[in-house]
Tab-separated table of C-alpha atoms in Angstrom:
chain	number	residue	atom	x	y	z
A	259	UNK	CA	0.000	0.000	0.000
A	260	UNK	CA	1.215	3.507	-0.813
A	261	UNK	CA	2.973	5.116	2.187
A	262	UNK	CA	1.291	8.480	1.617
A	263	UNK	CA	-2.112	6.782	1.514
A	264	UNK	CA	-1.418	5.083	4.854
A	265	UNK	CA	-0.347	8.383	6.437
A	266	UNK	CA	-3.413	10.138	5.035
A	267	UNK	CA	-5.738	7.449	6.407
A	268	UNK	CA	-4.046	7.650	9.822
A	269	UNK	CA	-4.509	11.417	9.873
A	270	UNK	CA	-8.152	10.925	8.847
A	271	UNK	CA	-8.637	8.376	11.654
A	272	UNK	CA	-7.044	10.809	14.107
A	273	UNK	CA	-9.373	13.583	12.960
A	274	UNK	CA	-12.479	11.384	13.302
A	275	UNK	CA	-11.426	10.260	16.793
A	276	UNK	CA	-10.794	13.834	17.944
A	277	UNK	CA	-14.102	15.073	16.530
A	278	UNK	CA	-15.987	12.304	18.329
A	279	UNK	CA	-14.006	12.708	21.569
A	280	UNK	CA	-14.510	16.491	21.612
A	281	UNK	CA	-11.822	16.918	24.237
A	282	UNK	CA	-10.256	19.833	22.366
A	283	UNK	CA	-11.775	22.548	20.133
A	284	UNK	CA	-12.326	21.438	16.543
A	285	UNK	CA	-10.114	24.265	15.322
A	286	UNK	CA	-7.126	22.721	17.102
A	287	UNK	CA	-7.858	19.327	15.532
A	288	UNK	CA	-8.213	20.686	12.005
A	289	UNK	CA	-5.095	22.855	12.277
A	290	UNK	CA	-3.140	19.853	13.586
A	291	UNK	CA	-4.309	17.733	10.643
A	292	UNK	CA	-3.399	20.472	8.147
A	293	UNK	CA	0.048	20.756	9.727
A	294	UNK	CA	0.592	16.980	9.634
A	295	UNK	CA	-0.370	16.838	5.960
A	296	UNK	CA	2.215	19.520	5.231
A	297	UNK	CA	4.929	18.009	7.470
A	298	UNK	CA	4.642	14.571	5.863
A	299	UNK	CA	4.638	16.062	2.374
A	300	UNK	CA	1.132	14.886	1.505
A	301	UNK	CA	0.251	18.456	0.552
A	302	UNK	CA	2.281	21.574	-0.020
A	303	UNK	CA	1.907	24.109	2.827
A	304	UNK	CA	-0.064	26.418	0.521
A	305	UNK	CA	-2.447	23.548	-0.306
A	306	UNK	CA	-2.779	22.382	3.301
A	307	UNK	CA	-3.847	25.833	4.471
A	308	UNK	CA	-5.726	26.886	1.334
A	309	UNK	CA	-9.006	26.923	3.266
A	310	UNK	CA	-8.109	30.289	4.768
A	311	UNK	CA	-8.430	31.846	1.316
A	312	UNK	CA	-11.457	29.802	0.269
A	313	UNK	CA	-14.162	32.066	-1.194
A	314	UNK	CA	-16.869	30.180	0.671
A	315	UNK	CA	-15.187	30.888	4.019
A	316	UNK	CA	-14.888	34.565	3.063
A	317	UNK	CA	-18.631	34.517	2.381
A	318	UNK	CA	-19.728	32.736	5.566
A	319	UNK	CA	-17.574	34.450	8.203
A	320	UNK	CA	-18.918	37.995	7.648
A	321	UNK	CA	-22.470	36.626	7.463
A	322	UNK	CA	-22.044	35.338	11.022
A	323	UNK	CA	-21.184	38.856	12.145
A	324	UNK	CA	-24.118	40.290	10.202
A	325	UNK	CA	-26.551	37.821	11.792
A	326	UNK	CA	-25.181	38.753	15.204
A	327	UNK	CA	-25.863	42.410	14.429
A	328	UNK	CA	-29.491	41.576	13.553
A	329	UNK	CA	-29.973	40.166	17.084
A	330	UNK	CA	-29.044	43.578	18.524
A	331	UNK	CA	-31.841	45.398	16.747
A	332	UNK	CA	-35.273	46.024	18.253
A	333	UNK	CA	-36.683	43.056	16.312
A	334	UNK	CA	-35.756	40.461	18.957
A	335	UNK	CA	-37.124	42.368	22.000
A	336	UNK	CA	-40.342	42.958	20.058
A	337	UNK	CA	-40.774	39.214	19.540
A	338	UNK	CA	-39.964	38.552	23.186
A	339	UNK	CA	-42.666	40.985	24.290
A	340	UNK	CA	-45.233	39.320	22.045
A	341	UNK	CA	-44.379	35.922	23.541
A	342	UNK	CA	-44.855	37.401	27.009
A	343	UNK	CA	-48.225	38.876	26.036
A	344	UNK	CA	-49.490	35.498	24.823
A	345	UNK	CA	-48.092	33.449	27.689
A	346	UNK	CA	-51.541	33.167	29.254
A	347	UNK	CA	-53.259	31.984	26.077
A	348	UNK	CA	-54.193	28.381	25.388
A	349	UNK	CA	-55.004	26.214	22.407
A	350	UNK	CA	-53.656	25.989	18.877
A	351	UNK	CA	-53.030	29.753	18.632
A	352	UNK	CA	-50.494	29.505	21.424
A	353	UNK	CA	-48.832	26.444	19.857
A	354	UNK	CA	-48.541	28.083	16.446
A	355	UNK	CA	-47.184	31.280	17.913
A	356	UNK	CA	-44.477	29.484	19.906
A	357	UNK	CA	-43.521	27.546	16.800
A	358	UNK	CA	-43.320	30.763	14.761
A	359	UNK	CA	-41.100	32.389	17.369
A	360	UNK	CA	-38.724	29.403	17.309
A	361	UNK	CA	-38.687	29.500	13.491
A	362	UNK	CA	-37.846	33.219	13.542
A	363	UNK	CA	-35.170	32.924	16.215
A	364	UNK	CA	-33.241	29.998	14.729
A	365	UNK	CA	-32.668	31.914	11.502
A	366	UNK	CA	-30.341	34.300	13.335
A	367	UNK	CA	-29.703	32.989	16.852
A	368	UNK	CA	-28.043	29.670	17.780
A	369	UNK	CA	-30.618	27.077	18.805
A	370	UNK	CA	-29.162	26.818	22.313
A	371	UNK	CA	-29.672	30.538	22.888
A	372	UNK	CA	-33.155	30.316	21.360
A	373	UNK	CA	-34.263	27.653	23.813
A	374	UNK	CA	-32.599	29.383	26.746
A	375	UNK	CA	-35.034	32.202	26.011
A	376	UNK	CA	-38.063	30.024	25.282
A	377	UNK	CA	-37.695	27.845	28.385
A	378	UNK	CA	-37.972	30.932	30.570
A	379	UNK	CA	-41.325	31.807	28.986
A	380	UNK	CA	-42.624	28.245	29.263
A	381	UNK	CA	-42.017	28.240	33.023
A	382	UNK	CA	-44.783	30.851	33.347
A	383	UNK	CA	-47.378	28.466	31.882
A	384	UNK	CA	-49.533	26.227	34.039
A	385	UNK	CA	-50.180	22.506	33.648
A	386	UNK	CA	-53.912	23.118	33.363
A	387	UNK	CA	-55.576	22.362	30.058
A	388	UNK	CA	-54.332	20.350	27.106
A	389	UNK	CA	-51.436	22.618	26.080
A	390	UNK	CA	-48.810	22.314	28.799
A	391	UNK	CA	-45.095	23.200	28.888
A	392	UNK	CA	-44.081	19.523	28.732
A	393	UNK	CA	-46.148	19.064	25.595
A	394	UNK	CA	-44.682	22.153	23.928
A	395	UNK	CA	-40.965	21.942	24.629
A	396	UNK	CA	-40.072	18.770	22.691
A	397	UNK	CA	-42.187	19.705	19.620
A	398	UNK	CA	-40.483	23.108	19.640
A	399	UNK	CA	-37.179	21.261	19.365
A	400	UNK	CA	-38.681	19.308	16.474
A	401	UNK	CA	-39.632	22.573	14.772
A	402	UNK	CA	-36.106	23.894	15.304
A	403	UNK	CA	-34.544	20.753	13.799
A	404	UNK	CA	-36.797	21.016	10.745
A	405	UNK	CA	-36.495	24.749	10.097
A	406	UNK	CA	-32.865	25.446	10.996
A	407	UNK	CA	-31.136	26.605	7.825
A	408	UNK	CA	-34.295	26.201	5.717
A	409	UNK	CA	-35.047	29.817	4.831
A	410	UNK	CA	-32.427	31.505	2.616
A	411	UNK	CA	-31.932	34.366	5.069
A	412	UNK	CA	-29.405	34.915	7.828
A	413	UNK	CA	-26.956	32.052	8.012
A	414	UNK	CA	-29.309	30.002	5.841
A	415	UNK	CA	-28.400	32.276	2.936
A	416	UNK	CA	-24.822	30.987	2.967
A	417	UNK	CA	-25.550	27.333	3.755
A	418	UNK	CA	-24.829	26.305	0.170
A	419	UNK	CA	-21.383	27.916	0.327
A	420	UNK	CA	-20.590	26.205	3.624
A	421	UNK	CA	-21.486	22.814	2.144
A	422	UNK	CA	-19.493	23.538	-1.017
A	423	UNK	CA	-16.451	24.341	1.105
A	424	UNK	CA	-16.756	20.939	2.797
A	425	UNK	CA	-16.306	18.913	-0.382
A	426	UNK	CA	-14.794	21.280	-2.967
A	427	UNK	CA	-11.274	19.987	-2.326
A	428	UNK	CA	-12.374	16.427	-3.162
A	429	UNK	CA	-14.865	17.057	-5.970
A	430	UNK	CA	-13.767	20.048	-8.008
A	431	UNK	CA	-16.202	20.075	-10.930
A	432	UNK	CA	-17.989	23.426	-11.070
A	433	UNK	CA	-21.206	21.763	-12.247
A	434	UNK	CA	-21.406	19.903	-8.936
A	435	UNK	CA	-21.297	23.019	-6.748
A	436	UNK	CA	-24.519	23.928	-4.950
A	437	UNK	CA	-26.468	27.135	-5.565
A	438	UNK	CA	-28.263	29.308	-3.027
A	439	UNK	CA	-31.745	27.766	-3.289
A	440	UNK	CA	-30.728	24.096	-3.695
A	441	UNK	CA	-30.958	23.320	0.011
A	442	UNK	CA	-34.218	25.238	0.297
A	443	UNK	CA	-36.014	23.201	-2.369
A	444	UNK	CA	-34.776	19.857	-1.010
A	445	UNK	CA	-35.984	20.840	2.474
A	446	UNK	CA	-39.506	21.831	1.447
A	447	UNK	CA	-40.983	18.310	1.723
A	448	UNK	CA	-39.390	17.363	5.072
A	449	UNK	CA	-40.114	20.788	6.585
A	450	UNK	CA	-43.804	20.636	5.621
A	451	UNK	CA	-44.250	17.053	6.823
A	452	UNK	CA	-42.359	17.516	10.097
A	453	UNK	CA	-44.170	20.779	10.854
A	454	UNK	CA	-47.562	19.125	10.352
A	455	UNK	CA	-46.427	16.271	12.574
A	456	UNK	CA	-45.424	18.688	15.361
A	457	UNK	CA	-48.723	20.560	15.015
A	458	UNK	CA	-50.740	17.371	15.493
A	459	UNK	CA	-48.766	14.935	17.625
A	460	UNK	CA	-47.688	17.121	20.549
A	461	UNK	CA	-50.561	15.393	22.341
A	462	UNK	CA	-48.646	12.090	22.614
A	463	UNK	CA	-46.174	13.680	25.028
A	464	UNK	CA	-46.699	13.522	28.802
A	465	UNK	CA	-49.143	16.190	29.889
A	466	UNK	CA	-47.809	16.661	33.397
A	467	UNK	CA	-44.297	17.822	34.049
A	468	UNK	CA	-42.342	20.694	35.456
A	469	UNK	CA	-40.121	22.832	33.270
A	470	UNK	CA	-36.844	23.571	35.017
A	471	UNK	CA	-34.444	26.437	34.391
A	472	UNK	CA	-31.748	25.011	36.656
A	473	UNK	CA	-28.524	24.553	34.800
A	474	UNK	CA	-29.456	27.083	32.126
A	475	UNK	CA	-27.132	29.979	31.555
A	476	UNK	CA	-28.568	33.352	32.392
A	477	UNK	CA	-30.120	34.943	29.348
A	478	UNK	CA	-28.873	38.486	29.339
A	479	UNK	CA	-30.765	41.239	27.632
A	480	UNK	CA	-28.825	42.432	24.607
A	481	UNK	CA	-28.670	46.230	24.423
A	482	UNK	CA	-30.555	47.471	21.394
A	483	UNK	CA	-28.576	49.438	18.838
A	484	UNK	CA	-29.287	53.146	18.358
A	485	UNK	CA	-31.897	53.803	15.674
A	486	UNK	CA	-29.381	55.045	13.120
A	487	UNK	CA	-27.174	51.949	13.532
A	488	UNK	CA	-30.210	49.679	13.488
A	489	UNK	CA	-31.326	51.130	10.135
A	490	UNK	CA	-27.816	50.639	8.787
A	491	UNK	CA	-27.896	46.951	9.784
A	492	UNK	CA	-31.214	46.470	7.978
A	493	UNK	CA	-29.907	48.240	4.861
A	494	UNK	CA	-26.707	46.183	4.769
A	495	UNK	CA	-28.614	42.969	5.437
A	496	UNK	CA	-31.076	43.707	2.617
A	497	UNK	CA	-28.242	44.535	0.225
A	498	UNK	CA	-26.391	41.317	1.100
A	499	UNK	CA	-29.506	39.219	0.572
A	500	UNK	CA	-30.065	40.870	-2.808
A	501	UNK	CA	-26.509	40.163	-3.941
A	502	UNK	CA	-26.766	36.546	-2.805
A	503	UNK	CA	-30.074	36.002	-4.584
A	504	UNK	CA	-28.741	37.624	-7.747
A	505	UNK	CA	-25.455	35.669	-7.657
A	506	UNK	CA	-26.061	34.426	-11.203
A	507	UNK	CA	-25.376	37.960	-12.424
A	508	UNK	CA	-23.095	39.226	-9.651
A	509	UNK	CA	-20.641	36.330	-10.007
A	510	UNK	CA	-17.664	36.440	-7.663
A	511	UNK	CA	-19.081	39.547	-5.981
A	512	UNK	CA	-21.303	37.120	-4.062
A	513	UNK	CA	-18.311	35.933	-2.071
A	514	UNK	CA	-17.295	39.357	-0.830
A	515	UNK	CA	-20.759	40.746	-0.274
A	516	UNK	CA	-20.842	39.863	3.438
A	517	UNK	CA	-17.306	41.152	3.479
A	518	UNK	CA	-7.797	9.041	1.156
A	519	UNK	CA	-10.709	9.104	-0.611
A	520	UNK	CA	-10.609	6.288	-3.189
A	521	UNK	CA	-10.156	3.537	-0.641
A	522	UNK	CA	-13.051	4.616	1.561
A	523	UNK	CA	-15.252	5.293	-1.443
A	524	UNK	CA	-14.613	1.951	-3.109
A	525	UNK	CA	-15.126	0.173	0.212
A	526	UNK	CA	-18.624	1.619	0.607
A	527	UNK	CA	-19.356	1.067	-3.069
A	528	UNK	CA	-18.613	-2.623	-2.594
A	529	UNK	CA	-21.271	-2.727	0.124
A	530	UNK	CA	-23.821	-0.924	-2.048
A	531	UNK	CA	-23.003	-3.031	-5.083
A	532	UNK	CA	-21.751	-2.053	-8.495
A	533	UNK	CA	-24.833	-0.141	-9.625
A	534	UNK	CA	-27.019	0.806	-6.640
A	535	UNK	CA	-30.282	2.629	-7.167
A	536	UNK	CA	-30.217	6.354	-6.512
A	537	UNK	CA	-32.972	6.059	-3.921
A	538	UNK	CA	-31.082	3.306	-2.085
A	539	UNK	CA	-28.029	5.553	-1.810
A	540	UNK	CA	-29.986	8.573	-0.552
A	541	UNK	CA	-31.925	6.409	1.912
A	542	UNK	CA	-28.699	4.835	3.216
A	543	UNK	CA	-26.938	8.162	3.769
A	544	UNK	CA	-30.017	9.732	5.375
A	545	UNK	CA	-30.440	6.820	7.773
A	546	UNK	CA	-26.759	6.659	8.695
A	547	UNK	CA	-26.575	10.412	9.240
A	548	UNK	CA	-29.665	10.588	11.453
A	549	UNK	CA	-28.643	7.531	13.485
A	550	UNK	CA	-25.171	8.984	14.026
A	551	UNK	CA	-26.429	12.451	14.974
A	552	UNK	CA	-28.918	10.893	17.374
A	553	UNK	CA	-26.198	9.328	19.510
A	554	UNK	CA	-23.350	11.822	19.057
A	555	UNK	CA	-23.013	15.523	18.319
A	556	UNK	CA	-24.246	16.782	14.962
A	557	UNK	CA	-21.030	18.706	14.351
A	558	UNK	CA	-18.941	15.544	14.737
A	559	UNK	CA	-21.381	13.649	12.501
A	560	UNK	CA	-21.158	16.186	9.687
A	561	UNK	CA	-17.377	16.505	9.928
A	562	UNK	CA	-17.026	12.737	9.483
A	563	UNK	CA	-19.696	12.153	6.849
A	564	UNK	CA	-18.911	15.027	4.475
A	565	UNK	CA	-15.483	13.563	3.757
A	566	UNK	CA	-16.717	9.972	3.524
A	567	UNK	CA	-19.678	10.897	1.299
A	568	UNK	CA	-17.552	13.008	-1.039
A	569	UNK	CA	-15.066	10.177	-1.518
A	570	UNK	CA	-17.875	7.697	-2.166
A	571	UNK	CA	-19.428	9.982	-4.789
A	572	UNK	CA	-16.032	10.565	-6.390
A	573	UNK	CA	-15.305	6.834	-6.553
A	574	UNK	CA	-18.751	6.086	-7.965
A	575	UNK	CA	-18.800	8.964	-10.435
A	576	UNK	CA	-22.045	10.213	-8.871
A	577	UNK	CA	-23.551	13.679	-8.668
A	578	UNK	CA	-22.671	14.548	-5.035
A	579	UNK	CA	-25.134	17.389	-4.486
A	580	UNK	CA	-28.038	15.311	-3.173
A	581	UNK	CA	-25.838	13.336	-0.792
A	582	UNK	CA	-24.137	16.486	0.524
A	583	UNK	CA	-27.497	18.138	1.099
A	584	UNK	CA	-28.699	15.042	2.935
A	585	UNK	CA	-25.827	15.363	5.392
A	586	UNK	CA	-26.447	19.090	5.872
A	587	UNK	CA	-30.166	18.559	6.491
A	588	UNK	CA	-30.214	15.209	8.315
A	589	UNK	CA	-27.370	15.972	10.691
A	590	UNK	CA	-29.548	18.442	12.646
A	591	UNK	CA	-32.361	15.909	13.189
A	592	UNK	CA	-30.912	15.349	16.633
A	593	UNK	CA	-33.759	15.013	19.101
A	594	UNK	CA	-33.709	11.286	19.931
A	595	UNK	CA	-31.072	11.429	22.684
A	596	UNK	CA	-29.636	14.293	24.757
A	597	UNK	CA	-26.189	13.658	23.260
A	598	UNK	CA	-27.286	14.811	19.789
A	599	UNK	CA	-26.631	18.532	20.233
A	600	UNK	CA	-26.243	21.184	22.908
A	601	UNK	CA	-29.827	22.371	22.446
A	602	UNK	CA	-31.087	18.775	22.671
A	603	UNK	CA	-29.332	18.281	26.001
A	604	UNK	CA	-30.843	21.564	27.172
A	605	UNK	CA	-34.375	20.495	26.199
A	606	UNK	CA	-34.108	17.106	27.906
A	607	UNK	CA	-32.782	18.753	31.065
A	608	UNK	CA	-35.287	21.629	31.099
A	609	UNK	CA	-38.263	19.365	30.354
A	610	UNK	CA	-37.121	16.621	32.735
A	611	UNK	CA	-37.743	14.224	29.862
A	612	UNK	CA	-36.870	10.551	30.038
A	613	UNK	CA	-35.877	9.112	26.660
A	614	UNK	CA	-38.310	6.216	27.033
A	615	UNK	CA	-41.211	8.569	27.819
A	616	UNK	CA	-40.841	10.605	24.628
A	617	UNK	CA	-40.181	7.776	22.148
A	618	UNK	CA	-43.800	7.976	20.980
A	619	UNK	CA	-42.979	11.423	19.627
A	620	UNK	CA	-39.317	11.138	18.614
A	621	UNK	CA	-39.334	7.798	16.730
A	622	UNK	CA	-42.161	8.716	14.277
A	623	UNK	CA	-40.489	12.128	13.817
A	624	UNK	CA	-37.185	10.448	12.907
A	625	UNK	CA	-38.882	7.996	10.521
A	626	UNK	CA	-40.717	10.825	8.744
A	627	UNK	CA	-37.441	12.744	8.477
A	628	UNK	CA	-35.599	9.774	6.950
A	629	UNK	CA	-38.305	9.062	4.383
A	630	UNK	CA	-38.965	12.665	3.312
A	631	UNK	CA	-35.310	13.747	3.150
A	632	UNK	CA	-34.405	10.648	1.102
A	633	UNK	CA	-37.270	11.110	-1.337
A	634	UNK	CA	-36.721	14.836	-1.764
A	635	UNK	CA	-32.949	14.608	-2.270
A	636	UNK	CA	-33.402	11.802	-4.784
A	637	UNK	CA	-36.074	13.773	-6.662
A	638	UNK	CA	-34.042	16.971	-7.016
A	639	UNK	CA	-30.536	15.540	-7.238
A	640	UNK	CA	-30.429	11.823	-8.193
A	641	UNK	CA	-26.875	10.497	-8.043
A	642	UNK	CA	-26.870	9.558	-11.733
A	643	UNK	CA	-27.923	13.031	-12.841
């Protein structure tokens, strides 16, 4: 076996182990791997650290700052006040409103911060009636999992570039790069189905239960920007969205607007067979991704699977876009166990949920997610083009 291939596979194994272990920040792991690739001569130093000049990174990083600026406008306090006003309401109106607030928040605020806010409001609700805090909290997590990154605004506007950056060094054909609305159209079916499920089946969750804020970090009020600065944020945000949407005509301007593969691939191909059906491939990757992200963090899951999936697609000569979108979408369906994501752990702790007591809600949700994501990805981006 080629010595460089062995070294590359060892570095890959080290990276996977460190991502799963999560003992050290992921930045340290990735920088260590880049350094090792350069030290052992697998890549030239300029190639090993080329990610720092990647156009997709240049696009995403400023968008994070822009989304943070949005949270400092009067928009967020306004939504908080509306939630407070409706905290005494009951019935479907209350459910829909809470869902809408979660949908709005997760476009710009990390899900953990979103639920730190929402849990505080749920503690003011009583256990009288059909709509109780215990019946709302888990479905709200389900709504967050479905809608996170769906709308092409905020960080969702640059999701396609983030995914491209994950596999562009393995699959370099321009025709296989994702566009802004590709993720949006693949997510339509799962988002609709999972939202309907959450609107109907919140009733299967335990009615009684006490929402706890112990262990939650204090949610500090963010000072609102002065009116002039707030208007400037809205203007810049609108301009950025316009440039992103019009990227077909703006070209490279889009990227500055917000300021060991063959062996792994052939191994998986041998399991799938010489000519697997496109639906079988999408179903397999969706299932594997959701199972993995259920038992370990979604960030570790995506970091592992993007590389594996790209090498499989390269070895098979497949269109990688559907498979890459599957990983991006399915890796946030992490509500089955507390270990899936930080916000999932928060929800289980705040709702005092036992895994066995919420299986009636989480298992059907996961099954619907697997089926709809597989079907949608295969419809829009079959692996054989």
